[in-house]
Coordinates of C-alpha atoms and ligand atoms in Angstrom, one line a residue:
M261 CA 79.2 -100.4 153.6
S262 CA 76.4 -101.8 151.4
T263 CA 72.8 -100.6 151.4
T264 CA 69.8 -102.3 149.8
V265 CA 66.5 -100.6 149.1
R266 CA 63.4 -102.4 148.1
T267 CA 61.0 -100.7 145.7
Q268 CA 58.7 -101.7 142.8
V269 CA 60.4 -99.9 140.0
A270 CA 64.1 -98.9 139.9
I271 CA 64.6 -96.0 137.5
V272 CA 68.1 -95.3 136.4
G273 CA 68.4 -91.7 135.3
A274 CA 66.8 -88.5 136.6
G275 CA 66.2 -86.8 133.2
P276 CA 62.8 -85.9 131.9
A277 CA 61.9 -89.6 131.2
G278 CA 62.9 -90.9 134.6
L279 CA 61.2 -88.1 136.5
I280 CA 58.0 -88.1 134.6
L281 CA 57.9 -91.9 134.9
S282 CA 58.2 -91.7 138.7
H283 CA 55.3 -89.2 138.7
L284 CA 53.0 -91.4 136.6
L285 CA 53.9 -94.5 138.6
E286 CA 53.1 -92.7 141.8
Q287 CA 49.7 -91.7 140.4
S288 CA 49.0 -95.5 140.0
G289 CA 50.2 -96.2 143.5
I290 CA 53.5 -97.7 142.4
S291 CA 56.7 -97.0 144.3
S292 CA 60.0 -96.2 142.6
V293 CA 63.5 -95.2 143.4
V294 CA 65.3 -92.9 141.0
I295 CA 69.1 -92.7 140.8
D296 CA 71.4 -90.5 138.8
Q297 CA 75.1 -90.3 138.7
R298 CA 75.1 -86.5 138.2
T299 CA 74.5 -83.9 140.9
R300 CA 71.3 -81.9 141.0
T301 CA 73.2 -78.8 139.9
D302 CA 74.6 -80.6 136.9
I303 CA 71.2 -81.9 135.8
E304 CA 69.7 -78.4 136.2
S305 CA 72.5 -76.6 134.3
T306 CA 73.2 -78.8 131.3
I307 CA 72.0 -77.0 128.2
R308 CA 70.0 -79.3 125.9
A309 CA 67.3 -78.8 123.3
G310 CA 64.3 -76.5 123.7
I311 CA 61.2 -77.5 121.8
L312 CA 58.2 -79.2 123.5
E313 CA 55.5 -80.8 121.3
Q314 CA 51.9 -80.0 122.1
G315 CA 51.5 -83.4 123.8
T316 CA 54.6 -82.9 126.0
A317 CA 53.5 -79.4 127.0
D318 CA 50.0 -80.7 127.8
L319 CA 51.4 -83.5 129.9
L320 CA 53.7 -81.1 131.9
T321 CA 50.6 -78.9 132.4
E322 CA 48.6 -82.0 133.6
I323 CA 51.4 -82.9 136.0
D324 CA 51.7 -79.3 137.3
P325 CA 49.0 -76.8 136.4
N326 CA 51.3 -74.0 137.4
T327 CA 54.1 -75.2 135.2
R328 CA 56.4 -72.4 133.9
V329 CA 56.0 -73.8 130.4
H330 CA 53.3 -71.1 129.9
S331 CA 55.1 -68.3 131.8
V332 CA 58.8 -68.7 131.1
G333 CA 58.2 -70.8 127.9
Q334 CA 56.8 -69.4 124.7
R335 CA 54.1 -70.8 122.5
H336 CA 55.2 -71.0 118.9
D337 CA 52.6 -71.3 116.2
G338 CA 55.0 -71.9 113.4
I339 CA 58.5 -72.3 112.0
E340 CA 60.1 -70.8 108.9
L341 CA 61.9 -72.9 106.4
R342 CA 64.1 -70.6 104.4
I343 CA 65.3 -71.9 101.0
H344 CA 68.2 -69.9 99.5
G345 CA 66.8 -66.7 101.1
E346 CA 63.1 -67.4 100.3
P347 CA 60.9 -67.5 103.5
H348 CA 58.2 -70.3 103.8
R349 CA 56.2 -70.3 107.0
I350 CA 54.6 -73.5 108.3
D351 CA 51.6 -72.3 110.3
F352 CA 50.8 -75.0 112.8
P353 CA 47.4 -74.0 114.2
S354 CA 45.8 -73.5 110.7
L355 CA 47.3 -76.8 109.4
V356 CA 46.9 -79.1 112.4
G357 CA 45.3 -77.1 115.3
R358 CA 48.4 -77.6 117.4
S359 CA 51.5 -75.7 118.5
V360 CA 54.9 -76.2 120.1
W361 CA 56.5 -74.5 123.1
L362 CA 60.0 -73.1 123.3
Y363 CA 61.0 -74.2 126.8
P364 CA 64.6 -75.3 127.5
Q365 CA 64.9 -78.8 128.8
H366 CA 66.9 -77.7 131.8
E367 CA 64.1 -75.5 132.9
A368 CA 61.6 -78.4 132.6
L369 CA 64.1 -80.4 134.7
K370 CA 64.2 -77.8 137.4
D371 CA 60.4 -77.9 137.6
L372 CA 60.2 -81.8 137.6
L373 CA 63.0 -82.1 140.2
A374 CA 61.3 -79.7 142.6
L375 CA 58.0 -81.4 142.0
R376 CA 59.3 -84.9 142.6
I377 CA 61.4 -83.9 145.6
G378 CA 58.4 -82.0 147.0
A379 CA 56.3 -85.2 146.6
G380 CA 58.7 -87.2 148.7
Q381 CA 60.2 -89.2 145.8
D382 CA 63.2 -91.4 146.7
L383 CA 65.6 -89.6 144.4
R384 CA 69.3 -90.1 144.8
F385 CA 72.0 -88.0 143.1
G386 CA 75.6 -89.0 142.7
V387 CA 74.7 -92.7 142.5
T388 CA 76.2 -94.5 139.6
A389 CA 74.5 -97.6 138.3
L390 CA 77.2 -100.3 137.6
R391 CA 75.0 -103.1 136.2
V392 CA 71.6 -104.8 136.2
E393 CA 71.3 -108.3 137.5
D394 CA 68.5 -110.9 137.3
A395 CA 66.5 -109.1 134.6
D396 CA 65.1 -112.5 133.6
T397 CA 63.6 -113.1 137.0
L398 CA 60.8 -111.4 138.9
R399 CA 63.3 -109.6 141.1
P400 CA 65.8 -107.7 139.0
R401 CA 68.4 -105.7 140.8
V402 CA 70.4 -102.5 140.1
I403 CA 73.9 -102.7 141.5
A404 CA 75.2 -99.2 142.0
Q405 CA 77.8 -97.1 143.9
D406 CA 77.4 -93.8 145.6
A407 CA 79.8 -90.8 145.4
D408 CA 81.8 -92.1 148.3
G409 CA 82.3 -95.5 146.7
A410 CA 79.8 -97.3 149.0
S411 CA 77.8 -100.0 147.2
F412 CA 74.1 -99.5 146.9
E413 CA 71.6 -102.0 145.6
I414 CA 68.0 -101.6 144.4
D415 CA 65.9 -104.7 144.7
A416 CA 62.9 -104.1 142.4
D417 CA 60.1 -105.7 140.4
F418 CA 61.1 -103.9 137.3
V419 CA 64.1 -101.9 136.1
V420 CA 63.9 -98.9 133.7
G421 CA 66.9 -97.5 131.9
A422 CA 66.3 -93.8 131.5
D423 CA 70.0 -93.2 131.7
G424 CA 70.8 -91.6 128.3
S425 CA 72.9 -92.6 125.4
R426 CA 75.6 -94.2 127.5
S427 CA 73.0 -96.4 129.2
V428 CA 74.2 -98.9 131.8
V429 CA 70.8 -100.7 131.5
R430 CA 71.0 -101.1 127.7
P431 CA 73.4 -104.1 127.6
V432 CA 71.1 -106.3 129.7
V433 CA 68.1 -105.4 127.4
A434 CA 69.7 -105.2 124.0
G435 CA 72.5 -107.7 124.3
A436 CA 75.4 -105.3 124.0
S437 CA 75.5 -101.5 124.3
S438 CA 76.1 -101.2 120.6
E439 CA 73.4 -103.6 119.4
G440 CA 71.0 -101.6 117.3
Y441 CA 70.3 -99.7 114.1
F442 CA 72.7 -96.8 113.4
R443 CA 73.3 -93.9 111.1
E444 CA 76.2 -91.4 111.3
Y445 CA 76.1 -88.0 109.4
P446 CA 79.0 -86.2 107.8
F447 CA 78.2 -83.0 109.6
A448 CA 77.5 -81.6 113.0
W449 CA 76.1 -78.3 114.5
F450 CA 78.1 -75.5 115.9
G451 CA 75.9 -74.2 118.6
I452 CA 76.1 -70.9 120.4
L453 CA 74.3 -69.1 123.2
C454 CA 74.7 -65.3 123.1
D455 CA 73.4 -62.2 124.9
A456 CA 71.3 -60.5 122.3
P457 CA 67.7 -59.7 121.5
P458 CA 65.9 -62.1 119.2
S459 CA 66.6 -61.9 115.5
A460 CA 63.3 -63.5 114.6
D461 CA 60.0 -64.2 116.3
E462 CA 60.0 -67.9 115.4
L463 CA 62.6 -70.5 114.6
I464 CA 64.2 -70.2 111.2
Y465 CA 65.6 -73.4 109.6
S466 CA 67.6 -72.2 106.7
N467 CA 69.1 -74.1 103.8
S468 CA 71.6 -71.9 101.9
A469 CA 74.4 -72.2 99.4
D470 CA 76.8 -72.1 102.4
G471 CA 75.0 -74.9 104.3
F472 CA 72.4 -75.0 107.1
A473 CA 71.7 -72.7 110.0
L474 CA 69.0 -72.7 112.7
I475 CA 68.1 -69.5 114.4
S476 CA 66.4 -70.4 117.7
Q477 CA 65.7 -68.4 120.8
R478 CA 65.9 -68.7 124.6
S479 CA 64.5 -65.5 126.0
A480 CA 64.2 -61.7 125.3
E481 CA 67.9 -61.5 126.2
V482 CA 69.5 -64.8 125.2
Q483 CA 69.5 -66.5 121.8
R484 CA 70.5 -70.0 120.7
M485 CA 71.8 -70.4 117.1
Y486 CA 73.5 -73.2 115.2
F487 CA 75.2 -73.6 111.9
Q488 CA 76.3 -76.8 110.1
C489 CA 80.0 -77.7 110.6
D490 CA 82.4 -80.5 110.2
P491 CA 82.1 -83.0 113.1
A492 CA 85.9 -82.6 113.8
T493 CA 85.5 -78.8 114.4
D494 CA 87.1 -77.6 117.6
P495 CA 84.5 -75.2 119.1
N496 CA 87.3 -73.0 120.4
A497 CA 89.0 -72.7 117.0
L498 CA 86.7 -70.0 115.7
S499 CA 86.7 -66.3 116.7
E500 CA 83.4 -64.6 117.5
A501 CA 83.7 -62.7 114.3
Q502 CA 84.1 -65.9 112.3
I503 CA 81.1 -67.5 114.0
W504 CA 78.9 -64.5 113.2
Q505 CA 80.2 -64.5 109.6
A506 CA 79.3 -68.2 109.3
L507 CA 75.8 -67.6 110.7
Q508 CA 75.0 -64.5 108.8
A509 CA 76.1 -66.1 105.5
R510 CA 73.7 -69.0 106.1
V511 CA 70.6 -66.9 106.7
P512 CA 70.3 -64.7 103.6
G513 CA 67.4 -62.3 104.0
T514 CA 67.9 -61.7 107.8
T515 CA 70.5 -59.6 109.5
L516 CA 71.1 -61.3 112.8
V517 CA 71.5 -59.2 115.9
E518 CA 74.9 -60.0 117.2
G519 CA 76.0 -60.1 120.9
P520 CA 78.6 -61.6 123.1
I521 CA 78.8 -65.4 122.8
F522 CA 79.0 -67.1 126.2
Q523 CA 78.7 -70.7 125.3
R524 CA 79.7 -72.7 122.2
D525 CA 79.6 -76.4 121.5
V526 CA 79.7 -78.9 118.6
L527 CA 76.8 -81.3 118.6
R528 CA 77.5 -84.5 116.7
F529 CA 74.6 -86.2 114.8
R530 CA 73.6 -89.8 115.2
S531 CA 70.5 -91.8 114.6
F532 CA 70.3 -94.9 116.7
V533 CA 67.6 -97.3 117.9
A534 CA 68.5 -100.2 120.3
R535 CA 67.7 -103.6 118.8
E536 CA 65.6 -104.5 121.8
L537 CA 63.6 -102.1 124.1
R538 CA 62.6 -104.6 126.7
R539 CA 63.8 -107.9 128.1
G540 CA 62.1 -109.7 131.0
R541 CA 61.8 -107.2 133.8
A542 CA 63.9 -104.4 132.3
A543 CA 63.1 -101.8 129.7
L544 CA 64.7 -98.7 128.0
V545 CA 63.2 -95.3 127.4
G546 CA 64.5 -92.0 125.9
D547 CA 68.1 -91.7 124.8
A548 CA 68.9 -95.0 126.3
A549 CA 66.6 -96.6 123.7
H550 CA 67.3 -94.2 120.8
T551 CA 69.0 -91.1 119.6
V552 CA 67.9 -88.7 116.9
P553 CA 69.7 -85.8 115.2
P554 CA 68.4 -82.5 116.6
T555 CA 66.9 -81.1 113.4
G556 CA 63.4 -82.4 114.1
A557 CA 63.5 -81.3 117.8
K558 CA 62.3 -84.8 118.8
G559 CA 64.7 -86.0 121.5
M560 CA 62.9 -85.1 124.7
N561 CA 59.5 -85.5 123.2
L562 CA 60.2 -89.0 122.1
A563 CA 61.4 -89.8 125.7
V564 CA 58.2 -88.6 127.1
A565 CA 56.1 -90.6 124.6
D566 CA 58.0 -93.8 125.6
V567 CA 57.3 -93.1 129.3
V568 CA 53.6 -92.6 128.7
I569 CA 53.4 -96.1 127.1
L570 CA 55.6 -97.7 129.7
A571 CA 53.8 -96.2 132.7
R572 CA 50.5 -97.7 131.5
A573 CA 52.2 -101.1 130.9
L574 CA 53.8 -101.1 134.3
D575 CA 50.5 -100.2 136.0
A576 CA 48.8 -103.2 134.3
L577 CA 51.7 -105.5 135.2
L578 CA 52.4 -104.5 138.8
T579 CA 48.9 -103.6 139.9
D580 CA 46.9 -106.3 138.0
G581 CA 49.5 -108.8 137.0
D582 CA 48.5 -108.3 133.4
E583 CA 51.5 -108.8 131.1
R584 CA 49.8 -107.9 127.8
L585 CA 50.8 -104.2 127.7
I586 CA 54.4 -104.8 128.8
D587 CA 54.6 -107.5 126.1
D588 CA 53.5 -104.8 123.6
Y589 CA 55.7 -102.0 124.9
A590 CA 58.5 -102.4 122.4
E591 CA 56.2 -102.7 119.4
L592 CA 54.0 -99.8 120.4
A593 CA 56.9 -97.5 121.3
S594 CA 58.8 -98.5 118.1
R595 CA 56.1 -97.2 115.8
R596 CA 56.5 -93.6 117.1
I597 CA 60.3 -94.0 117.5
W598 CA 60.7 -94.9 113.8
K599 CA 58.3 -92.2 112.6
A600 CA 60.5 -89.7 114.6
Q601 CA 63.6 -91.3 113.2
H602 CA 62.3 -90.8 109.7
F603 CA 61.3 -87.2 110.4
S604 CA 64.6 -86.3 112.0
W605 CA 66.6 -87.9 109.2
W606 CA 64.4 -86.4 106.5
M607 CA 64.6 -82.8 107.9
T608 CA 68.3 -83.3 108.3
S609 CA 68.9 -84.6 104.9
M610 CA 66.6 -82.0 103.3
L611 CA 68.2 -79.0 105.0
H612 CA 71.9 -79.7 105.2
T613 CA 74.5 -79.8 102.5
A614 CA 76.5 -83.0 102.4
P615 CA 80.3 -82.4 102.0
D616 CA 80.3 -84.3 98.7
A617 CA 77.1 -82.8 97.3
T618 CA 77.1 -82.2 93.6
D619 CA 75.2 -79.4 91.8
F620 CA 72.6 -81.9 90.9
D621 CA 72.2 -82.8 94.6
R622 CA 71.8 -79.2 95.7
R623 CA 69.2 -78.4 93.0
R624 CA 67.3 -81.6 93.7
Q625 CA 67.3 -80.7 97.4
A626 CA 65.9 -77.3 96.7
G627 CA 63.3 -79.0 94.5
E628 CA 62.4 -81.3 97.3
L629 CA 62.0 -78.5 99.8
R630 CA 59.9 -76.5 97.4
S631 CA 57.7 -79.4 96.6
V632 CA 57.0 -79.7 100.4
V633 CA 56.5 -76.0 101.3
E634 CA 54.5 -75.1 98.2
S635 CA 51.9 -77.8 98.9
E636 CA 49.3 -77.7 101.7
A637 CA 49.7 -81.5 102.0
G638 CA 53.5 -81.1 102.4
R639 CA 53.2 -78.3 105.0
T640 CA 50.6 -80.3 106.9
F641 CA 53.0 -83.3 107.0
I642 CA 55.7 -81.2 108.5
A643 CA 53.2 -79.5 111.0
E644 CA 51.9 -82.9 112.1
A645 CA 55.3 -84.4 112.8
Y646 CA 56.8 -81.2 114.3
T647 CA 54.0 -80.6 116.7
G648 CA 53.9 -84.3 117.5
W649 CA 51.7 -87.3 116.9
P650 CA 49.3 -88.4 119.6
F651 CA 51.2 -90.1 122.5
V652 CA 49.7 -93.5 122.5
A653 CA 48.6 -94.8 119.1
A654 CA 45.1 -96.0 119.0
Ligands
LIG149 C1 67.1 -75.3 120.3 O1 66.5 -74.2 120.5 O2 68.0 -75.7 121.0 C2 66.6 -76.2 119.2 C3 65.4 -75.9 118.6 C4 65.0 -76.7 117.5 C5 65.7 -77.7 117.1 C6 66.9 -78.1 117.7 C7 67.3 -77.3 118.8 O3 65.3 -78.5 116.0

């Protein structure tokens, strides 16, 4: 059995990028079909990052004025950078008049899925995209397969790859899946979720003699914390006592409130930007287009920023036949992508201890951190980047 559906935009991937794009397109009167190989439960339960930039929170509020960003999520007016036990707060509102929201990505996904399904969006779970054909013509197609193995085809005017770092759309846009700009890092994060009250009101990014730790939160009862580890670390190899010891040692000056650990994972670090972001009638957004290390909390925000630019370009193309904005998509999106790449790399390199770091390197790094946090210009630079640059560059 083979089914073909006709739509204007085929969106591969029902993550934040794909769902927000389908909403923005609908507002312009453009139809779309969204497919995702995962089930709805999988999408809603995968734990990802948790920080929304001001612009992302504003957009989610515009999409749904009753969004839980403001009830379940929490506004954070600053972060702390801790350097060998010394606290340095970056106060966002006084520096840049903006804030961020701690709101887990899977909660944002629950909201967006409910909203899109409620709006009658053609959204299909358990459908795996196999390949994109005819991207160089005016009628590109997505060839896919549903959970029962039946083939499914989307006949569209444009195809968007919002399908994450293992994108099926990327080869047709960028030549080959691996075509792009890469950086690997010699460390990873050991992440935990635990049942405990918060150990701090705001996020603490700590650079210590033992390496990096991030103390984040989820709610009054659940906390998220990370510490730097070797990328080859087996998440099950450490006892809870060893994990707490590693965390406590990396946040001198704070006694963390411990509690049962109910999830642990090792997050590998990678910086990547696909060499091409658009070819003919196909484009990439979000993790399909780029990956950043988690230190700058940019992943989901960057995906949303791509989508805002692309939605406008698709409106011009499909409503007015105007190709100028779609021709500019890659250039315009790249500017922000590379600023975020830089920020994520810089925060990472400034806060972590490389395995081969010498005494000179460690002291130079503490000097770099102090030169930033002890200067209003330095703090402002961090606050601007962390709370996010405007979505579409002037
Ligand atoms: C998180 O809470 O998961 C989180 C927060 C900030 C980051 C990365 C992850 O930079």
